[in-house]
Coordinates of C-alpha atoms in Angstrom, one line a residue:
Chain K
X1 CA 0.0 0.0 0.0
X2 CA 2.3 2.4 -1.1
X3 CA 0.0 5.4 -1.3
X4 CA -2.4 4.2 2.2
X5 CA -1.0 6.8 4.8
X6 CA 0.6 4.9 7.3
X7 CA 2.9 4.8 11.0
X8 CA 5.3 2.6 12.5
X9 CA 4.6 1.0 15.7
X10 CA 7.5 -0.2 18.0
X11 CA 6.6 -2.9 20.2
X12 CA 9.0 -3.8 23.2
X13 CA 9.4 -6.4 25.6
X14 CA 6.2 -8.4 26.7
X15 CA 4.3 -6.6 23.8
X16 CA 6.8 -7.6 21.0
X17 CA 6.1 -11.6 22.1
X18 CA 2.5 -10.7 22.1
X19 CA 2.3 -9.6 18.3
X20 CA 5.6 -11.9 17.4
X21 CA 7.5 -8.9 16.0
X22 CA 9.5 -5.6 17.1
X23 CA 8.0 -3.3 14.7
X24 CA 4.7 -3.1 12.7
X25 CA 3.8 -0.4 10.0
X26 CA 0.1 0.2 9.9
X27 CA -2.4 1.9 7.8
X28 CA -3.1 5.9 9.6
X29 CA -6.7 4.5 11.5
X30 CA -9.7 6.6 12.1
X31 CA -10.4 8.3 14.6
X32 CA -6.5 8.9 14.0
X33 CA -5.6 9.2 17.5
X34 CA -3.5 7.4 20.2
X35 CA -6.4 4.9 20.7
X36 CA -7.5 4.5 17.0
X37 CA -3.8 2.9 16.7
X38 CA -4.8 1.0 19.9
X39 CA -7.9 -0.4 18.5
X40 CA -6.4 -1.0 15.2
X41 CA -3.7 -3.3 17.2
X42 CA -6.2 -4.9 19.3
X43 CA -7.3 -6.7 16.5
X44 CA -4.6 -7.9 15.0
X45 CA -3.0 -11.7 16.0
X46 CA -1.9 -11.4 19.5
X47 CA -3.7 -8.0 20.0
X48 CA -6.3 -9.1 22.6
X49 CA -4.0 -9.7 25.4
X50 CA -3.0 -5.9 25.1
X51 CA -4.0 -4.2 28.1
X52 CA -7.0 -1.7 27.1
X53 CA -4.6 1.7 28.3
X54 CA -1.6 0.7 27.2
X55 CA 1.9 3.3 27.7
X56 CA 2.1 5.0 24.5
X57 CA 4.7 7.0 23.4
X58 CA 4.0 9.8 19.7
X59 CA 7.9 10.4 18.5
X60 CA 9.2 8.9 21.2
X61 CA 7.4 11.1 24.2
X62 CA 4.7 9.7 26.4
X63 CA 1.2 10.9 24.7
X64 CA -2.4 10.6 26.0
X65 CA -5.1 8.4 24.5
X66 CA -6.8 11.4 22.6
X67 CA -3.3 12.7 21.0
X68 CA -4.0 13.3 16.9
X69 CA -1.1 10.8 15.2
X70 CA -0.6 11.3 11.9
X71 CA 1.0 9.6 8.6
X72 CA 5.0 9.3 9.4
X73 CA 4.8 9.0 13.0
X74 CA 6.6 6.5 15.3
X75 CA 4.5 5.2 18.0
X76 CA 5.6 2.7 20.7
X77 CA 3.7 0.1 22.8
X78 CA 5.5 0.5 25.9
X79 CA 4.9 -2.2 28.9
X80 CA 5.3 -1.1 32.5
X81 CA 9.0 0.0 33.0
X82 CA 11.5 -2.3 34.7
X83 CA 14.6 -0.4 34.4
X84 CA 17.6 -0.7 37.5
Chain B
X1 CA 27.7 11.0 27.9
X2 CA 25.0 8.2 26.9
X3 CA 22.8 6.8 29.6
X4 CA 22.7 3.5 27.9
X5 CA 25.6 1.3 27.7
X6 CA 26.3 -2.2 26.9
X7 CA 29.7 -2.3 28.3
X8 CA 29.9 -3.2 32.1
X9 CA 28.9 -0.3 34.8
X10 CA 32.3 1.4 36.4
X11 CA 31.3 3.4 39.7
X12 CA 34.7 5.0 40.5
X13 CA 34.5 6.0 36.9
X14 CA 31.1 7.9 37.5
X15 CA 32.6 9.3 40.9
X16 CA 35.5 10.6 39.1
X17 CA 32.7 12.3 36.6
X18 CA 31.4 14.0 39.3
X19 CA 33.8 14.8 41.7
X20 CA 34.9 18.7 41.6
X21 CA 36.8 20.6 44.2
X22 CA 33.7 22.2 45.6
X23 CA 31.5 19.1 46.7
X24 CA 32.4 17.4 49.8
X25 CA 29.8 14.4 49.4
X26 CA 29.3 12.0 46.5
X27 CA 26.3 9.6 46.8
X28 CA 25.9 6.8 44.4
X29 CA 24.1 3.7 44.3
X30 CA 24.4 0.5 42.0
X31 CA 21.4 -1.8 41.7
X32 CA 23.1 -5.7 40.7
X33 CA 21.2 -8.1 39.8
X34 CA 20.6 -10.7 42.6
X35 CA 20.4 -14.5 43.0
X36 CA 16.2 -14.4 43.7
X37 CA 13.1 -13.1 42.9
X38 CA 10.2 -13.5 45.2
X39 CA 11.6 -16.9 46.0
X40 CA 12.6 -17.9 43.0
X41 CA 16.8 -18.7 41.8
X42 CA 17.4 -16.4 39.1
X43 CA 20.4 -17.6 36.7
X44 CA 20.2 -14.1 34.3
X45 CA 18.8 -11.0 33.2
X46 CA 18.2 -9.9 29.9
X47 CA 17.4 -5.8 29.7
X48 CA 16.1 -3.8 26.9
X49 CA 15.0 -0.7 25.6
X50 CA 13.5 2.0 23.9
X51 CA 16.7 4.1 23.3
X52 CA 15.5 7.5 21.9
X53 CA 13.1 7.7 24.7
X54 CA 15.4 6.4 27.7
X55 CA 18.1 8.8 26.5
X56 CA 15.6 11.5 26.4
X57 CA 14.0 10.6 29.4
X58 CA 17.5 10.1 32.0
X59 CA 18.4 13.8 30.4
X60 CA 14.6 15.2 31.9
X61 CA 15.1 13.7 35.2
X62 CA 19.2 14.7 35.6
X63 CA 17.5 18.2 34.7
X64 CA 15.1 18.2 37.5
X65 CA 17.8 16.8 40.3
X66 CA 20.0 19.5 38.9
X67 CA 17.0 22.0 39.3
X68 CA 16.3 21.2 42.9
X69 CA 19.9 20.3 44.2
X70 CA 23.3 22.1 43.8
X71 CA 24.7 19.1 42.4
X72 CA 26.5 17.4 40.0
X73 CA 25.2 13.9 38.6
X74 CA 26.0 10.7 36.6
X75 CA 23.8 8.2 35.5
X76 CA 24.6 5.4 33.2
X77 CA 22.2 1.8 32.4
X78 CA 23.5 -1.4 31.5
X79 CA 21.3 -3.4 28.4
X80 CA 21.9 -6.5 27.0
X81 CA 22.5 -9.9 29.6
X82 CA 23.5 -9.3 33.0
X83 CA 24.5 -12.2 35.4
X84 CA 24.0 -12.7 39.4
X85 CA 26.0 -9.7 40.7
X86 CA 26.8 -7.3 37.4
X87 CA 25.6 -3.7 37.7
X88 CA 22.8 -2.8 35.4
X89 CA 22.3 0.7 36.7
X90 CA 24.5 2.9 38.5
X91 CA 23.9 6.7 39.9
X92 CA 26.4 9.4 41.4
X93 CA 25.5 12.8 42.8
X94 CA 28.3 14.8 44.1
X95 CA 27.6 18.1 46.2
X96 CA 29.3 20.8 49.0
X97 CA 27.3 19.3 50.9
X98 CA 25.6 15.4 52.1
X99 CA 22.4 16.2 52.3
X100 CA 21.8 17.7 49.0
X101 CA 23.9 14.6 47.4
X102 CA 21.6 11.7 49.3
X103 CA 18.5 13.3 48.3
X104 CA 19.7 13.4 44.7
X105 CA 20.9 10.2 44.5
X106 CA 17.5 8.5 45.8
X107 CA 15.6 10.7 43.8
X108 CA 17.5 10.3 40.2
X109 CA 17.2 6.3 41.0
X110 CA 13.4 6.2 42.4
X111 CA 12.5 8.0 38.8
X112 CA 15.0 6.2 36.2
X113 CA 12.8 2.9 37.7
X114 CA 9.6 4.3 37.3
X115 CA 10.1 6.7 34.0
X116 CA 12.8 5.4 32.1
X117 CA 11.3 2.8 29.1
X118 CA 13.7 -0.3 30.4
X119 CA 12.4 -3.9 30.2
X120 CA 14.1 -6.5 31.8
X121 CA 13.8 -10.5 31.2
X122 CA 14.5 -12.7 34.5
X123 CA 15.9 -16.9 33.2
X124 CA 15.1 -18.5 36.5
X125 CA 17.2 -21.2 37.3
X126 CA 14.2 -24.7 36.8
X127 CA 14.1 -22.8 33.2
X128 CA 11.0 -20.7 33.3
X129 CA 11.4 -17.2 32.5
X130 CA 9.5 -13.8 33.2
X131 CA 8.8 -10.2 32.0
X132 CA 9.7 -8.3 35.7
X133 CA 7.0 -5.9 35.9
X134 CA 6.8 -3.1 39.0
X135 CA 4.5 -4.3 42.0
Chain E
X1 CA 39.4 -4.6 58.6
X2 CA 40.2 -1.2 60.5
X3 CA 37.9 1.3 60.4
X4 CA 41.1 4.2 60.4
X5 CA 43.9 4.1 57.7
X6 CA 46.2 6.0 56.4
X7 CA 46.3 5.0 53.0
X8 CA 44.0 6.2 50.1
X9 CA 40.6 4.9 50.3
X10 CA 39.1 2.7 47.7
X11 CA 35.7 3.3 47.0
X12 CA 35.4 0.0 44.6
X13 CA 37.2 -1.9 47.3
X14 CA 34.5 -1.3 50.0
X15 CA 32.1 -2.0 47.5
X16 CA 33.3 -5.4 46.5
X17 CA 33.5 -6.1 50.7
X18 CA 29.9 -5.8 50.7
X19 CA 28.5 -7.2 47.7
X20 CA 27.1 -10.4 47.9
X21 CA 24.8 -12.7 45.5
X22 CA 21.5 -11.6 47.2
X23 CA 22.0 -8.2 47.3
X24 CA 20.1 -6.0 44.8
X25 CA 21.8 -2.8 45.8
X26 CA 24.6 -0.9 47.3
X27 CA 24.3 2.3 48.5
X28 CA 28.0 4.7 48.6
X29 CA 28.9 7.9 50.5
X30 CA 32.1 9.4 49.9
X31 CA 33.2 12.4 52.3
X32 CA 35.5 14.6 50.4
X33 CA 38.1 17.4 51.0
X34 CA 36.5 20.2 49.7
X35 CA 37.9 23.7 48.8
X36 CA 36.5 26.2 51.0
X37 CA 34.9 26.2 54.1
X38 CA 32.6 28.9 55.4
X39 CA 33.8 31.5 52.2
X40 CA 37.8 30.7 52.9
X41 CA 39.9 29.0 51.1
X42 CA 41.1 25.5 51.5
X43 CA 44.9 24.2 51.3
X44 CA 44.1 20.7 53.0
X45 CA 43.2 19.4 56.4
X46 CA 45.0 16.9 58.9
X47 CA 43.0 14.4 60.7
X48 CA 43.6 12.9 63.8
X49 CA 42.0 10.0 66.0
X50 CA 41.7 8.4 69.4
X51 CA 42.8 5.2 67.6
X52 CA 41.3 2.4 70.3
X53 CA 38.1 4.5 70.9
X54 CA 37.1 5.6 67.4
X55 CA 37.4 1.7 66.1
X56 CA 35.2 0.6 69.3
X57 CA 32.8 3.4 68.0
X58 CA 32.7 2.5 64.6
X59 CA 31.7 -1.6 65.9
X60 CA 28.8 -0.4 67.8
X61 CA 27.7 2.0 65.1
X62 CA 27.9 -0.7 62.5
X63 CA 26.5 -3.1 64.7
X64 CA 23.2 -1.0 65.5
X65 CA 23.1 -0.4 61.2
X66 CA 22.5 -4.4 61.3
X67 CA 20.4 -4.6 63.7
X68 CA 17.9 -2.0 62.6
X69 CA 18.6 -2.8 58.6
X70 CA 19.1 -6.6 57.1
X71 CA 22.3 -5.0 55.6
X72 CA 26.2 -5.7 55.0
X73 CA 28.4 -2.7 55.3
X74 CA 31.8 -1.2 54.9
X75 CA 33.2 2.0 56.7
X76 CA 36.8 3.5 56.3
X77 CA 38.2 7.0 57.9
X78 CA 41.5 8.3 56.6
X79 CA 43.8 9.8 59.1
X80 CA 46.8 11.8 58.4
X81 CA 47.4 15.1 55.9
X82 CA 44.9 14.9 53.0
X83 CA 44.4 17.5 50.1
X84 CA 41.4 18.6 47.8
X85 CA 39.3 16.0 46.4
X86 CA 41.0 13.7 48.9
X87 CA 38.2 10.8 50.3
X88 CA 38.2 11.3 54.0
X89 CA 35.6 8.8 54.8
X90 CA 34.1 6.4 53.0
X91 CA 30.6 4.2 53.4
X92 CA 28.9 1.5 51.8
X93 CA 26.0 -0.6 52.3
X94 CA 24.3 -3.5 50.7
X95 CA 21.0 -4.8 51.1
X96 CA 18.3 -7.5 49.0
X97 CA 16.4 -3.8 48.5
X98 CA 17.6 -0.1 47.8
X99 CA 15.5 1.5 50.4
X100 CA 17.5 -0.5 53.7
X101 CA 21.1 0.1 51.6
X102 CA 20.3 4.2 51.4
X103 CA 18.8 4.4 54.9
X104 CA 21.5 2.6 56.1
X105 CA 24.2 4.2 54.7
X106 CA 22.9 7.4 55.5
X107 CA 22.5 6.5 59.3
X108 CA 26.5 5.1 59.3
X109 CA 27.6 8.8 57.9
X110 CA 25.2 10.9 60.5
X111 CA 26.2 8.4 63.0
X112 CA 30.1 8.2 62.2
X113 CA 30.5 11.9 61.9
X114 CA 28.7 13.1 65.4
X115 CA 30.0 9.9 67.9
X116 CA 33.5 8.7 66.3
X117 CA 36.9 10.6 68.2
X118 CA 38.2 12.0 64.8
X119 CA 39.0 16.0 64.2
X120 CA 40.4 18.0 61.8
X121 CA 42.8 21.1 61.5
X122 CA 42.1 23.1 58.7
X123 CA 44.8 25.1 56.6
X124 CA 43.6 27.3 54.5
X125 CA 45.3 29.2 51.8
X126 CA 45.6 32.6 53.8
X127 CA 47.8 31.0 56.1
X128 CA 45.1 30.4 58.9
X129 CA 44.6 27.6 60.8
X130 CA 41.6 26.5 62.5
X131 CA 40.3 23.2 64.8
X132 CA 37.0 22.6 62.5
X133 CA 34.3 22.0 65.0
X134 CA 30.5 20.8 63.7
X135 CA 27.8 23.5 64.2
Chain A
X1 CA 56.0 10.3 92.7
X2 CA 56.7 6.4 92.5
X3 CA 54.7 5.6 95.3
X4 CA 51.7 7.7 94.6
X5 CA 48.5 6.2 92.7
X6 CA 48.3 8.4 89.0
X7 CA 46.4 8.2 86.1
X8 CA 46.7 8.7 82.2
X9 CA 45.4 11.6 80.5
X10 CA 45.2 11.7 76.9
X11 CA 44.7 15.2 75.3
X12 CA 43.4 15.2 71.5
X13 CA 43.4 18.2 68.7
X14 CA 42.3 21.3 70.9
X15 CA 42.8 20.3 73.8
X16 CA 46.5 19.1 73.3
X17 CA 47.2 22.5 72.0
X18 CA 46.2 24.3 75.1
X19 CA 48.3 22.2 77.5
X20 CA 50.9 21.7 74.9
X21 CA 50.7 18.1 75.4
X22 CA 49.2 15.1 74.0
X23 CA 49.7 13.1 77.6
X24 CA 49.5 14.0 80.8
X25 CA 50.4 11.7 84.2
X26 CA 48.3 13.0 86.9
X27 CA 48.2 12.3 90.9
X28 CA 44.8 10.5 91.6
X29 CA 42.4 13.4 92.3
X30 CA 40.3 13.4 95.5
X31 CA 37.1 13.1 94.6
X32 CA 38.6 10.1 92.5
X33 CA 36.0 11.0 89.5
X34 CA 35.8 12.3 85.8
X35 CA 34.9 15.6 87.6
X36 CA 37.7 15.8 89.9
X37 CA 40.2 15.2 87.1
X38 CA 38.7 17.8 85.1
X39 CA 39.1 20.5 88.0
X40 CA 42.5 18.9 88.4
X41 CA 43.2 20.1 84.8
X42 CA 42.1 23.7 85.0
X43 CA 44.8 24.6 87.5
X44 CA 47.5 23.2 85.2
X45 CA 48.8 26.3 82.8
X46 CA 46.0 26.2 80.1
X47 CA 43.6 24.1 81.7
X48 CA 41.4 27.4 82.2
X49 CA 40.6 27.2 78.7
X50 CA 38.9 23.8 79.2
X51 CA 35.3 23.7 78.9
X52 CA 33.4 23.4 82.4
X53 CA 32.5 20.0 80.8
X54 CA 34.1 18.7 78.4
X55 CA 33.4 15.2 76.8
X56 CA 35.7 12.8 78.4
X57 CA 36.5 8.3 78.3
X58 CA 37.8 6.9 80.3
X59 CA 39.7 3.5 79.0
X60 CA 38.3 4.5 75.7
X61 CA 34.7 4.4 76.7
X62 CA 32.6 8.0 77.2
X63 CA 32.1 8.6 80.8
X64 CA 29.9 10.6 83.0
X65 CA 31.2 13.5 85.2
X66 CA 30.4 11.3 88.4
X67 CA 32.1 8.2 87.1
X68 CA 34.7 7.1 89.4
X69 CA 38.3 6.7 88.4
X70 CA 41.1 4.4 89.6
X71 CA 44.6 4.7 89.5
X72 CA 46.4 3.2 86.2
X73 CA 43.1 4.7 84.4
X74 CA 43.4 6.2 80.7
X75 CA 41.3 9.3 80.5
X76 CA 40.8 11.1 77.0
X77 CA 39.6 14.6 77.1
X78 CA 37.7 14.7 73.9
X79 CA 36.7 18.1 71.7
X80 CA 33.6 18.2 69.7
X81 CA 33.8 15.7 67.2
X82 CA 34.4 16.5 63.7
X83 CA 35.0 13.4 61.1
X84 CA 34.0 12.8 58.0

């Protein structure tokens, strides 16, 4: 679909085994928002077991659930953070 | 300096970073990985993360311990496989005075755990193997 | 090991004494020579002891740090003539969880600095001398 | 003063300066205490700069004022601490 609109989504950790893969492209959902990604993933292979307000991050900083995404961006699944 | 690093943690290299001829305290703390987990053996860790972000992030939180303490601070994460006993994050916070350096050191580790996009992996020793996620 | 020595202190050698394969984290305090005191100028500082009494003080403040935290720690005091940036004292403290290594450590320096026989004669650059003596 | 019973004093930073000395024999004070050493010391020459009560151990253990002393006891006069 070269001429769909589209965004990458990086998925890490627990979230990567969930969807078998580290990075998806999708096509730019509507509503095109932090949750139209969510609900776009959700039903995708794997996608059920994603919690329903997942840790987002728009261009690698933390976004909210009703933040516009459009075509281009990188979004990232983030699981609860485990660092030290 | 990058906050992430795959090469093993040096402390006295992170107090030299932040050692100047005004501070009379450095603080640091270095979280290892340990032998169990709620009971269980653990043989390894396996860490990862969302680089852009964590870099990003560690430089937001140095700014807001540098904001609220005279100091002067180091911070550096370990990814990739740790063993029982390797460092896989380390923290120094030099200042005139103790105070100031404790408080900056507990802070800057208390929010790289809780805002810094780091996954770790725990192999238990019987061969299962868990996503560590914060109580 | 004695708690007073003469020779340089080794931050990564106190750290390897306490780490151990179920401890999660270590918690450091370095106390260094710093350049100015009160506004003057610094040229270095000479610390003395009451040798017999300040090791006796050192066991019982170590030994109430493991009975109030399930901790292993490390302490070291420097006498003799020591210059800017020298360590003069140096704490460490190991624990299964952060929160006992930092409260721990931190009690060993508060504790170490008001009840241990050590004091120091400060040079300063002006010629001066003076007996420092805590506020 | 062979025959008469004596004690140690040991004087630290400060204090050593102001007696010019770092140890002291002195004749066994009557009353035998912490106290009566003390009051022992501010006759010497620059005992009158001693504080009226000035942290003192006795076989390197802090004593009270009242504590008794015996001869062949090793008294430390002791300024305000200052390490670290």
């Amino acid at each position: 679909m070269p001429d769909t609109p589209s965004l990458t989504v990086l998925l890490f950790a627990r979230y990567a085994e969930l969807f078998g893969a580290a990075e998806l492209r999708l096509a730019l959902p509507q509503p095109a928002t932090v949750a139209g990604v969510v609900e776009a993933l959700r039903i995708l292979p794997g996608g059920a077991a994603l919690p329903l307000n997942p840790l987002v991050a728009v261009n690698a900083r933390q976004a909210r659930s009703d933040q516009p995404v459009s075509a281009g961006d990188e979004l990232a699944l983030l699981p609860p953070m485990a660092g030290g | 300096m990058a906050f992430l690093t795959e090469l093993p943690l040096q402390l006295d290299a992170l107090v030299a970073e932040v050692a100047a001829p005004e501070c009379g305290g450095i603080a640091t703390f270095l979280g290892l990985v340990r032998n169990h987990q709620e009971g269980r053996a653990v043989e390894r860790l396996e860490y990862s993360a969302y680089h852009p972000m964590a870099e990003g992030e560690c430089a937001t939180i140095v700014a807001e311990a540098m904001a609220q303490w005279p100091v002067r601070v180091a911070v550096r994460h370990r990814v990739g496989t740790l063993l029982i006993g390797d460092a896989a994050v380390a923290v120094a916070a030099a200042s005139a005075h103790r105070a100031a350096a404790f408080e900056a050191c507990r802070y800057l580790i208390e929010e790289l755990k809780r805002r810094v996009p780091i996954w770790k992996k725990e192999f238990f020793l019987d061969g299962s193997v868990d996503w560590v996620e914060p109580r």
